[in-house]
Amino acid sequence: MSSFSTSSAISNSKLPVREIPGDYGFPFFGAIKDRYDYFYNLGIDEFFLTKIQKYNSTVFRTNMPPGPFIAKNPKVIVLLDAKTFPVLFDNSKVEKMNVLDGTYVPSTAFYGGYRPCAYLDPSESNHATLKGFFLSLISKLHNQFIPLFRSSISGLFANLENEISQNGKANFNNNSDVMSFDFVFRLLCDETNPHDTNLGSNGSKLFDIWLLPQLAPLVTLGLKFVPNFLEDLVLHTFPLPFFLVRSNYQKLYDAFSKHAGSILNEAEKNGIKRDEACHNLVFLAGFNAYGGMKVLFPTLIKWVANGGKSLHTRLANEIRTIIKEECGTITLSTINKMSLTKSVVYEVLRIEPPVPFQYGKAEEDIIIQSHDSAFLIKKGEMIFGYQPFATKDPKIFDKPEEFIPERFMAEGEKLLKYVYWSNARETDDPTVDNKQCPGKNLVVLLCRLMLVEFFMRYDTFTVETTKLFLGSSVTFKKVEKAT
């Protein structure tokens, strides 16, 4: 942007323009200090809260992990309010090339030598081709979503009941992971049962192993018996090489290559190389779909459990009443009538979004406005948004730290434009021209459907939860079957 247009943008701002506060510390050592504060000394939320208080601003400069030696440049401008955050969705102002994981990019060896669609900017021609194909694929498969998910989830509940009867408790995550992989594989592979393939019962574990080295620079395992410096050295200093998971990934690739033939044939008709299409399909299935469900489903159950018996009774009454009125059928139309169920899902996505980070690089000089100030971001600077703060902005949401099940009912639906979990506003839809999750509407549907299936079977339940490096671990202690 020229100096004239920058000056013009500043003069058009209705708020005072502040220098973006914060600094990056000494070269190299400043990034290391911020990394230790982020993971170990303060923790993620306290890391950001401390800087908000220090600078009296929801916009500031800092370093983001992993830093040296994985990321060449850890310097970012942080956005922590609902008003500035949406600039990260504006593809005319920010570039999304290779920013999925933030300030570093895993080796393309993890993806067969290709850059998957999620790493492409909309300005790259291949982005429209790949995303357009995935959007058409999701549209084509939409009639299978509900019956396939219901079939997969029935096994989940049977396993939970068996474990509770035998052990007095049941781990939800392990069972949910198996169910999620089963659903995704059946959906993309002509309803083939993964147990009948070379994957057997190991599909979810193979995806877990493949995901870990890609995400390791962004997490802490929280193992008390491992010294912080040792974990930091292993996870955050040097990238974990692909060869550690090569054989696991090959099994996944071979399974999808063999059993997703109809999808890959269609991809070739759309001008996508079969090999590239298959690697993208594995990424879509593993990173986007399975990876998202791995975090989101336990989070959903955790927050609904915390709502207690009163919420459970209200959900059960709504779900059972509407299904009875629909003569026992469960369709998209039926689910759309369940206003409390829909609101609960949106509230979970607001209070604990499954993907907490968003990144983008400024394509030009940008003026952004928070609630009380304007700031100038220079072309080429990396912008980072921490979504759990943006979607708990006290100037937008009443009692933002509280889980309020009915928050998005009736007039509350107007607040959906401030729910950002899908890399866009909840009121937006994914297109080939944006970076919104192509399965955004499917994710919302599956969360609602999980609640529908659950409360058709059970009246109430209790769980214990612990924090994981990705999401929460949920253990069922008790379930009361529907009376």
Short mmCIF file of C-alpha atoms in Angstrom, two decimals:
data_model
loop_
_atom_site.label_atom_id
_atom_site.label_comp_id
_atom_site.label_asym_id
_atom_site.label_seq_id
_atom_site.Cartn_x
_atom_site.Cartn_y
_atom_site.Cartn_z
CA MET A 1 0.00 0.00 0.00
CA SER A 2 1.30 3.47 -0.80
CA SER A 3 1.99 6.03 1.92
CA PHE A 4 -0.94 8.05 0.59
CA SER A 5 -3.41 5.19 0.99
CA THR A 6 -2.02 4.33 4.43
CA SER A 7 -2.50 7.94 5.55
CA SER A 8 -5.97 7.93 4.06
CA ALA A 9 -6.90 4.76 5.96
CA ILE A 10 -5.66 6.30 9.20
CA SER A 11 -7.62 9.50 8.65
CA ASN A 12 -10.78 7.47 8.00
CA SER A 13 -10.42 5.66 11.32
CA LYS A 14 -12.92 6.83 13.93
CA LEU A 15 -10.67 5.69 16.78
CA PRO A 16 -7.28 6.98 17.92
CA VAL A 17 -4.41 5.19 16.18
CA ARG A 18 -2.04 3.59 18.67
CA GLU A 19 1.39 2.17 18.16
CA ILE A 20 1.03 -1.57 18.55
CA PRO A 21 2.43 -2.24 22.02
CA GLY A 22 4.78 -5.07 22.95
CA ASP A 23 8.15 -6.23 21.71
CA TYR A 24 9.98 -9.40 20.75
CA GLY A 25 12.85 -9.21 23.22
CA PHE A 26 16.42 -10.01 22.33
CA PRO A 27 16.95 -11.93 19.09
CA PHE A 28 16.70 -15.68 19.63
CA PHE A 29 16.50 -15.44 23.43
CA GLY A 30 13.27 -13.42 23.41
CA ALA A 31 11.53 -16.16 21.44
CA ILE A 32 12.86 -18.84 23.82
CA LYS A 33 11.63 -16.89 26.85
CA ASP A 34 8.17 -16.42 25.35
CA ARG A 35 8.05 -20.14 24.49
CA TYR A 36 8.85 -21.16 28.07
CA ASP A 37 6.29 -18.68 29.43
CA TYR A 38 3.68 -19.97 27.00
CA PHE A 39 4.15 -23.67 27.71
CA TYR A 40 5.57 -23.89 31.21
CA ASN A 41 5.94 -20.74 33.34
CA LEU A 42 2.48 -19.25 32.74
CA GLY A 43 0.42 -21.52 30.50
CA ILE A 44 -1.40 -20.45 27.35
CA ASP A 45 -4.30 -18.39 28.72
CA GLU A 46 -2.23 -16.71 31.42
CA PHE A 47 0.44 -15.91 28.82
CA PHE A 48 -2.07 -13.81 26.90
CA LEU A 49 -3.86 -12.39 29.93
CA THR A 50 -0.59 -11.14 31.40
CA LYS A 51 0.24 -9.28 28.22
CA ILE A 52 -3.27 -7.82 27.90
CA GLN A 53 -2.86 -6.36 31.39
CA LYS A 54 0.72 -5.24 30.79
CA TYR A 55 -0.08 -3.37 27.58
CA ASN A 56 -3.71 -2.47 28.36
CA SER A 57 -4.56 -3.74 24.90
CA THR A 58 -6.07 -6.76 23.17
CA VAL A 59 -3.65 -6.12 20.29
CA PHE A 60 0.09 -6.45 20.89
CA ARG A 61 3.36 -7.87 19.62
CA THR A 62 4.95 -11.07 20.90
CA ASN A 63 6.68 -14.26 19.79
CA MET A 64 4.64 -17.40 19.21
CA PRO A 65 5.95 -20.94 19.58
CA PRO A 66 7.72 -22.91 18.37
CA GLY A 67 10.40 -20.36 17.52
CA PRO A 68 14.04 -21.49 17.15
CA PHE A 69 14.98 -23.67 15.40
CA ILE A 70 11.73 -24.88 13.85
CA ALA A 71 10.31 -21.48 12.86
CA LYS A 72 12.57 -18.91 11.23
CA ASN A 73 10.45 -15.95 12.32
CA PRO A 74 8.28 -16.30 15.47
CA LYS A 75 7.23 -12.61 15.52
CA VAL A 76 3.47 -12.00 15.40
CA ILE A 77 0.85 -9.37 16.09
CA VAL A 78 -1.75 -10.86 18.43
CA LEU A 79 -5.51 -10.18 18.15
CA LEU A 80 -7.58 -11.10 21.21
CA ASP A 81 -10.96 -9.43 20.75
CA ALA A 82 -14.00 -10.15 18.62
CA LYS A 83 -13.73 -6.93 16.64
CA THR A 84 -10.19 -7.27 15.25
CA PHE A 85 -10.22 -11.06 14.85
CA PRO A 86 -12.27 -11.19 11.59
CA VAL A 87 -9.49 -9.48 9.62
CA LEU A 88 -7.98 -12.98 9.55
CA PHE A 89 -10.90 -14.08 7.35
CA ASP A 90 -10.46 -11.28 4.81
CA ASN A 91 -8.50 -12.78 1.92
CA SER A 92 -8.17 -9.39 0.28
CA LYS A 93 -6.06 -8.27 3.26
CA VAL A 94 -4.29 -11.39 4.53
CA GLU A 95 -2.47 -14.21 2.82
CA LYS A 96 -3.10 -17.78 4.00
CA MET A 97 -0.21 -19.51 2.26
CA ASN A 98 1.42 -22.10 4.55
CA VAL A 99 0.00 -20.62 7.76
CA LEU A 100 -2.17 -23.54 8.91
CA ASP A 101 0.25 -24.34 11.74
CA GLY A 102 1.32 -20.76 12.26
CA THR A 103 4.92 -19.68 11.99
CA TYR A 104 6.22 -23.03 10.73
CA VAL A 105 5.31 -25.57 8.04
CA PRO A 106 5.70 -29.34 8.46
CA SER A 107 7.62 -31.13 5.73
CA THR A 108 5.54 -31.96 2.67
CA ALA A 109 6.80 -35.52 3.15
CA PHE A 110 3.87 -35.91 5.57
CA TYR A 111 1.56 -35.35 2.57
CA GLY A 112 3.26 -37.30 -0.18
CA GLY A 113 5.29 -34.32 -1.34
CA TYR A 114 2.22 -32.14 -1.99
CA ARG A 115 0.94 -29.05 -0.21
CA PRO A 116 -2.61 -29.99 0.84
CA CYS A 117 -5.49 -27.63 0.16
CA ALA A 118 -5.42 -26.38 3.77
CA TYR A 119 -1.94 -24.90 3.20
CA LEU A 120 -2.89 -23.12 -0.03
CA ASP A 121 -3.94 -19.49 -0.33
CA PRO A 122 -7.12 -18.82 -2.35
CA SER A 123 -4.98 -16.88 -4.84
CA GLU A 124 -3.26 -20.15 -5.83
CA SER A 125 -5.05 -21.80 -8.73
CA ASN A 126 -4.87 -25.27 -7.19
CA HIS A 127 -6.85 -24.08 -4.17
CA ALA A 128 -10.05 -23.53 -6.12
CA THR A 129 -9.65 -26.88 -7.88
CA LEU A 130 -9.12 -28.88 -4.69
CA LYS A 131 -11.58 -27.05 -2.47
CA GLY A 132 -14.21 -27.01 -5.18
CA PHE A 133 -13.85 -30.76 -5.49
CA PHE A 134 -14.20 -31.27 -1.73
CA LEU A 135 -17.26 -29.02 -1.54
CA SER A 136 -18.91 -30.95 -4.37
CA LEU A 137 -17.95 -34.22 -2.66
CA ILE A 138 -19.57 -33.16 0.60
CA SER A 139 -22.69 -32.09 -1.27
CA LYS A 140 -22.81 -35.39 -3.12
CA LEU A 141 -22.52 -37.44 0.10
CA HIS A 142 -24.98 -35.42 2.21
CA ASN A 143 -27.71 -38.09 2.15
CA GLN A 144 -25.31 -40.53 3.81
CA PHE A 145 -24.32 -38.33 6.75
CA ILE A 146 -27.16 -39.17 9.13
CA PRO A 147 -27.61 -42.92 8.48
CA LEU A 148 -23.86 -43.62 8.48
CA PHE A 149 -23.24 -41.62 11.64
CA ARG A 150 -26.15 -43.27 13.43
CA SER A 151 -24.80 -46.68 12.45
CA SER A 152 -21.31 -45.82 13.72
CA ILE A 153 -22.46 -44.20 16.95
CA SER A 154 -24.62 -47.16 18.01
CA GLY A 155 -21.40 -49.12 18.49
CA LEU A 156 -19.95 -46.29 20.58
CA PHE A 157 -22.81 -46.41 23.08
CA ALA A 158 -22.77 -50.20 23.26
CA ASN A 159 -19.06 -50.14 24.09
CA LEU A 160 -19.51 -47.44 26.73
CA GLU A 161 -22.26 -49.41 28.45
CA ASN A 162 -20.18 -52.59 28.44
CA GLU A 163 -17.17 -50.82 29.93
CA ILE A 164 -19.24 -49.16 32.64
CA SER A 165 -20.87 -52.45 33.61
CA GLN A 166 -17.49 -54.21 33.76
CA ASN A 167 -15.24 -51.50 35.20
CA GLY A 168 -17.59 -48.95 36.73
CA LYS A 169 -16.36 -46.34 34.26
CA ALA A 170 -15.63 -45.91 30.54
CA ASN A 171 -13.20 -43.73 28.63
CA PHE A 172 -15.14 -41.76 26.05
CA ASN A 173 -12.18 -40.54 23.99
CA ASN A 174 -10.91 -43.96 22.92
CA ASN A 175 -14.37 -45.11 21.89
CA SER A 176 -15.14 -41.80 20.20
CA ASP A 177 -11.92 -41.93 18.20
CA VAL A 178 -12.74 -45.41 16.89
CA MET A 179 -16.27 -44.33 16.04
CA SER A 180 -15.07 -41.15 14.30
CA PHE A 181 -12.58 -42.99 12.13
CA ASP A 182 -15.19 -45.63 11.30
CA PHE A 183 -17.63 -42.95 10.15
CA VAL A 184 -15.09 -41.00 8.10
CA PHE A 185 -13.70 -44.08 6.37
CA ARG A 186 -17.13 -45.48 5.55
CA LEU A 187 -18.25 -42.11 4.24
CA LEU A 188 -15.30 -41.66 1.89
CA CYS A 189 -14.75 -45.29 0.94
CA ASP A 190 -18.11 -46.47 -0.40
CA GLU A 191 -19.28 -47.63 3.07
CA THR A 192 -16.37 -50.07 3.38
CA ASN A 193 -15.87 -51.26 6.95
CA PRO A 194 -12.27 -50.32 7.90
CA HIS A 195 -12.04 -53.53 9.95
CA ASP A 196 -12.27 -55.41 6.64
CA THR A 197 -9.23 -53.61 5.21
CA ASN A 198 -5.51 -53.67 5.89
CA LEU A 199 -6.15 -51.16 8.68
CA GLY A 200 -8.15 -53.54 10.86
CA SER A 201 -9.01 -51.81 14.13
CA ASN A 202 -5.93 -49.56 14.04
CA GLY A 203 -7.13 -46.73 11.77
CA SER A 204 -7.61 -44.13 14.50
CA LYS A 205 -4.26 -44.97 16.12
CA LEU A 206 -2.47 -44.65 12.78
CA PHE A 207 -3.93 -41.18 12.32
CA ASP A 208 -2.91 -40.24 15.89
CA ILE A 209 0.68 -41.29 15.20
CA TRP A 210 0.72 -39.36 11.92
CA LEU A 211 -0.71 -36.20 13.52
CA LEU A 212 1.64 -36.06 16.51
CA PRO A 213 4.90 -34.97 14.82
CA GLN A 214 3.04 -32.31 12.84
CA LEU A 215 1.44 -30.80 15.94
CA ALA A 216 4.20 -31.48 18.48
CA PRO A 217 5.77 -28.00 18.12
CA LEU A 218 2.46 -26.46 19.25
CA VAL A 219 1.70 -28.54 22.35
CA THR A 220 2.99 -29.63 25.72
CA LEU A 221 2.31 -33.17 26.85
CA GLY A 222 2.10 -32.13 30.50
CA LEU A 223 4.03 -35.18 31.73
CA LYS A 224 5.10 -34.43 35.31
CA PHE A 225 7.95 -36.95 35.22
CA VAL A 226 9.57 -35.32 32.17
CA PRO A 227 11.59 -32.15 32.91
CA ASN A 228 10.40 -29.09 31.01
CA PHE A 229 13.74 -28.48 29.34
CA LEU A 230 13.82 -32.05 28.03
CA GLU A 231 10.29 -31.89 26.59
CA ASP A 232 11.06 -28.49 25.08
CA LEU A 233 14.20 -29.86 23.45
CA VAL A 234 12.37 -32.85 21.95
CA LEU A 235 9.10 -31.21 20.86
CA HIS A 236 9.82 -27.55 20.24
CA THR A 237 13.45 -27.22 19.12
CA PHE A 238 13.77 -29.48 16.08
CA PRO A 239 11.03 -30.87 13.83
CA LEU A 240 10.24 -34.56 14.25
CA PRO A 241 11.07 -36.28 10.95
CA PHE A 242 8.53 -37.98 8.73
CA PHE A 243 10.40 -41.29 8.64
CA LEU A 244 9.18 -41.95 12.20
CA VAL A 245 5.63 -42.33 10.88
CA ARG A 246 6.27 -43.29 7.27
CA SER A 247 4.98 -46.86 7.51
CA ASN A 248 1.83 -45.77 9.38
CA TYR A 249 1.02 -43.15 6.79
CA GLN A 250 1.62 -45.57 3.95
CA LYS A 251 -0.97 -47.95 5.40
CA LEU A 252 -3.51 -45.13 5.51
CA TYR A 253 -2.67 -43.98 2.00
CA ASP A 254 -2.93 -47.52 0.62
CA ALA A 255 -6.31 -48.06 2.30
CA PHE A 256 -7.82 -44.87 0.89
CA SER A 257 -6.21 -45.46 -2.50
CA LYS A 258 -7.81 -48.90 -2.71
CA HIS A 259 -11.24 -48.24 -1.23
CA ALA A 260 -11.99 -44.62 -2.23
CA GLY A 261 -11.77 -45.46 -5.92
CA SER A 262 -14.98 -43.75 -6.97
CA ILE A 263 -13.93 -40.47 -5.34
CA LEU A 264 -10.46 -40.62 -6.85
CA ASN A 265 -11.93 -41.39 -10.28
CA GLU A 266 -14.07 -38.28 -9.95
CA ALA A 267 -11.05 -36.24 -8.90
CA GLU A 268 -9.19 -37.28 -12.04
CA LYS A 269 -12.18 -36.18 -14.13
CA ASN A 270 -11.82 -32.78 -12.44
CA GLY A 271 -8.20 -32.51 -13.55
CA ILE A 272 -6.58 -33.52 -10.25
CA LYS A 273 -3.76 -36.06 -10.37
CA ARG A 274 -4.88 -39.28 -8.71
CA ASP A 275 -1.89 -39.40 -6.38
CA GLU A 276 -2.37 -35.78 -5.31
CA ALA A 277 -6.10 -36.34 -4.83
CA CYS A 278 -5.45 -39.35 -2.59
CA HIS A 279 -2.93 -37.51 -0.40
CA ASN A 280 -5.40 -34.63 -0.08
CA LEU A 281 -8.17 -37.09 0.76
CA VAL A 282 -6.08 -38.63 3.54
CA PHE A 283 -5.41 -35.12 4.87
CA LEU A 284 -9.10 -34.22 4.71
CA ALA A 285 -10.03 -37.45 6.47
CA GLY A 286 -7.26 -37.39 9.07
CA PHE A 287 -6.35 -33.80 9.84
CA ASN A 288 -9.63 -32.04 9.12
CA ALA A 289 -12.36 -34.60 9.85
CA TYR A 290 -10.97 -37.18 12.28
CA GLY A 291 -8.61 -34.68 13.95
CA GLY A 292 -11.48 -32.25 14.50
CA MET A 293 -13.82 -34.90 15.89
CA LYS A 294 -11.06 -36.18 18.18
CA VAL A 295 -11.06 -32.83 19.97
CA LEU A 296 -14.65 -31.67 19.52
CA PHE A 297 -16.74 -34.68 20.57
CA PRO A 298 -15.15 -35.03 24.06
CA THR A 299 -15.45 -31.25 24.45
CA LEU A 300 -19.16 -31.42 23.58
CA ILE A 301 -19.80 -34.20 26.10
CA LYS A 302 -17.78 -32.41 28.79
CA TRP A 303 -19.76 -29.18 28.59
CA VAL A 304 -23.13 -30.90 28.33
CA ALA A 305 -22.21 -33.02 31.36
CA ASN A 306 -21.32 -29.84 33.26
CA GLY A 307 -24.81 -28.53 32.49
CA GLY A 308 -26.19 -31.11 34.93
CA LYS A 309 -29.44 -32.97 35.11
CA SER A 310 -31.55 -29.88 34.50
CA LEU A 311 -29.99 -29.34 31.07
CA HIS A 312 -30.12 -33.06 30.32
CA THR A 313 -33.84 -33.15 31.06
CA ARG A 314 -34.51 -30.15 28.83
CA LEU A 315 -32.51 -31.64 25.96
CA ALA A 316 -34.12 -35.05 26.32
CA ASN A 317 -37.62 -33.53 26.36
CA GLU A 318 -36.96 -31.40 23.28
CA ILE A 319 -35.34 -34.19 21.29
CA ARG A 320 -37.88 -36.89 22.16
CA THR A 321 -40.89 -34.63 21.68
CA ILE A 322 -39.85 -33.45 18.22
CA ILE A 323 -38.87 -36.93 17.04
CA LYS A 324 -42.23 -38.25 18.24
CA GLU A 325 -43.98 -35.48 16.32
CA GLU A 326 -41.99 -36.52 13.25
CA CYS A 327 -43.19 -40.13 13.62
CA GLY A 328 -39.82 -41.34 14.83
CA THR A 329 -37.80 -40.14 11.84
CA ILE A 330 -34.47 -38.38 12.32
CA THR A 331 -33.72 -36.13 9.37
CA LEU A 332 -31.98 -32.81 8.90
CA SER A 333 -35.38 -31.13 8.98
CA THR A 334 -36.18 -32.84 12.27
CA ILE A 335 -32.89 -31.80 13.86
CA ASN A 336 -33.29 -28.20 12.67
CA LYS A 337 -36.43 -27.89 14.79
CA MET A 338 -34.45 -28.56 18.00
CA SER A 339 -33.59 -25.01 19.01
CA LEU A 340 -31.99 -25.83 22.39
CA THR A 341 -29.92 -28.63 20.89
CA LYS A 342 -28.64 -26.29 18.19
CA SER A 343 -27.85 -23.57 20.72
CA VAL A 344 -25.92 -25.98 22.95
CA VAL A 345 -23.68 -26.99 20.04
CA TYR A 346 -23.00 -23.38 19.10
CA GLU A 347 -22.23 -22.54 22.72
CA VAL A 348 -19.66 -25.36 22.88
CA LEU A 349 -18.06 -24.11 19.67
CA ARG A 350 -17.96 -20.62 21.17
CA ILE A 351 -16.60 -21.37 24.62
CA GLU A 352 -14.01 -23.95 23.55
CA PRO A 353 -13.44 -23.89 19.78
CA PRO A 354 -11.73 -27.04 18.46
CA VAL A 355 -9.15 -24.99 16.53
CA PRO A 356 -7.98 -22.19 18.83
CA PHE A 357 -5.49 -20.49 16.49
CA GLN A 358 -5.74 -18.51 13.27
CA TYR A 359 -2.88 -16.99 11.30
CA GLY A 360 -2.52 -14.77 8.27
CA LYS A 361 0.17 -12.57 6.74
CA ALA A 362 -0.74 -8.99 5.88
CA GLU A 363 -0.84 -8.52 2.10
CA GLU A 364 -0.83 -4.73 2.45
CA ASP A 365 -0.74 -2.10 5.15
CA ILE A 366 -3.93 -2.65 7.18
CA ILE A 367 -5.74 -0.50 9.69
CA ILE A 368 -7.53 -2.67 12.25
CA GLN A 369 -9.87 -1.42 14.97
CA SER A 370 -10.41 -2.94 18.37
CA HIS A 371 -13.17 -1.71 20.67
CA ASP A 372 -11.14 1.31 21.76
CA SER A 373 -8.20 1.87 19.41
CA ALA A 374 -6.97 1.58 15.84
CA PHE A 375 -3.66 0.02 14.84
CA LEU A 376 -1.54 -0.06 11.71
CA ILE A 377 -0.25 -3.48 10.63
CA LYS A 378 2.46 -3.30 7.99
CA LYS A 379 2.58 -5.41 4.85
CA GLY A 380 4.33 -8.74 5.45
CA GLU A 381 3.73 -8.87 9.20
CA MET A 382 2.27 -12.10 10.61
CA ILE A 383 -1.08 -11.76 12.37
CA PHE A 384 -2.17 -14.26 15.00
CA GLY A 385 -5.61 -14.64 16.59
CA TYR A 386 -6.30 -16.69 19.70
CA GLN A 387 -9.90 -17.64 19.19
CA PRO A 388 -10.96 -18.61 22.75
CA PHE A 389 -10.40 -14.98 23.80
CA ALA A 390 -12.15 -13.52 20.75
CA THR A 391 -15.24 -15.68 21.26
CA LYS A 392 -15.32 -14.82 24.96
CA ASP A 393 -15.09 -11.09 24.40
CA PRO A 394 -16.97 -9.47 27.33
CA LYS A 395 -17.97 -6.55 25.12
CA ILE A 396 -19.90 -8.95 22.88
CA PHE A 397 -21.08 -11.77 25.13
CA ASP A 398 -22.80 -11.50 28.50
CA LYS A 399 -21.09 -13.69 31.11
CA PRO A 400 -18.63 -14.88 28.45
CA GLU A 401 -16.83 -17.39 30.70
CA GLU A 402 -20.08 -19.19 31.54
CA PHE A 403 -21.60 -22.02 29.53
CA ILE A 404 -25.13 -20.79 28.81
CA PRO A 405 -27.03 -23.49 26.85
CA GLU A 406 -29.74 -21.19 25.52
CA ARG A 407 -27.37 -18.36 24.54
CA PHE A 408 -28.09 -18.72 20.79
CA MET A 409 -31.84 -19.25 20.97
CA ALA A 410 -34.39 -16.71 19.68
CA GLU A 411 -32.80 -13.23 19.59
CA GLY A 412 -29.51 -14.82 20.64
CA GLU A 413 -29.10 -16.14 17.08
CA LYS A 414 -27.89 -12.66 16.14
CA LEU A 415 -24.69 -13.41 18.09
CA LEU A 416 -23.76 -16.29 15.77
CA LYS A 417 -21.75 -13.88 13.64
CA TYR A 418 -19.26 -13.76 16.53
CA VAL A 419 -18.72 -17.54 16.58
CA TYR A 420 -15.53 -18.04 14.58
CA TRP A 421 -14.52 -21.71 15.00
CA SER A 422 -14.56 -22.60 11.27
CA ASN A 423 -12.08 -19.94 10.09
CA ALA A 424 -14.96 -17.59 9.34
CA ARG A 425 -18.15 -16.35 10.95
CA GLU A 426 -20.75 -19.01 11.73
CA THR A 427 -23.13 -17.03 9.52
CA ASP A 428 -20.81 -17.48 6.50
CA ASP A 429 -20.55 -20.47 4.17
CA PRO A 430 -17.44 -22.11 2.73
CA THR A 431 -16.62 -21.33 -0.91
CA VAL A 432 -13.66 -21.89 -3.21
CA ASP A 433 -12.70 -18.25 -2.62
CA ASN A 434 -12.31 -18.43 1.16
CA LYS A 435 -10.51 -20.54 3.75
CA GLN A 436 -13.57 -21.57 5.75
CA CYS A 437 -13.64 -25.25 6.69
CA PRO A 438 -15.40 -27.10 3.83
CA GLY A 439 -17.08 -29.42 6.33
CA LYS A 440 -18.34 -26.62 8.59
CA ASN A 441 -22.03 -27.47 8.26
CA LEU A 442 -21.31 -31.20 8.57
CA VAL A 443 -19.47 -30.67 11.86
CA VAL A 444 -22.42 -28.78 13.35
CA LEU A 445 -24.82 -31.48 12.13
CA LEU A 446 -22.78 -34.33 13.64
CA CYS A 447 -22.56 -32.59 17.02
CA ARG A 448 -26.33 -32.11 17.06
CA LEU A 449 -26.83 -35.70 15.94
CA MET A 450 -24.60 -36.98 18.72
CA LEU A 451 -26.80 -35.21 21.28
CA VAL A 452 -29.94 -36.52 19.59
CA GLU A 453 -28.69 -40.10 19.65
CA PHE A 454 -27.44 -39.75 23.22
CA PHE A 455 -30.63 -38.36 24.72
CA MET A 456 -32.81 -40.80 22.85
CA ARG A 457 -31.03 -43.46 24.92
CA TYR A 458 -30.21 -41.78 28.23
CA ASP A 459 -31.82 -39.41 30.72
CA THR A 460 -28.68 -38.09 32.43
CA PHE A 461 -25.02 -38.89 33.01
CA THR A 462 -21.93 -37.91 34.94
CA VAL A 463 -18.30 -37.73 33.81
CA GLU A 464 -14.82 -36.93 35.05
CA THR A 465 -12.56 -34.79 32.87
CA THR A 466 -8.86 -34.05 32.66
CA LYS A 467 -6.92 -31.77 30.34
CA LEU A 468 -5.08 -33.25 27.36
CA PHE A 469 -2.54 -31.58 25.09
CA LEU A 470 -5.38 -31.56 22.54
CA GLY A 471 -8.77 -31.03 24.19
CA SER A 472 -10.01 -33.00 27.19
CA SER A 473 -10.15 -36.59 28.35
CA VAL A 474 -13.68 -37.61 29.35
CA THR A 475 -14.51 -40.65 31.46
CA PHE A 476 -18.12 -41.71 31.96
CA LYS A 477 -18.93 -42.60 35.56
CA LYS A 478 -22.65 -43.17 35.22
CA VAL A 479 -25.41 -43.14 32.64
CA GLU A 480 -29.11 -43.47 33.33
CA LYS A 481 -31.04 -45.10 30.52
CA ALA A 482 -34.15 -43.41 29.20
CA THR A 483 -37.25 -44.25 31.17
#
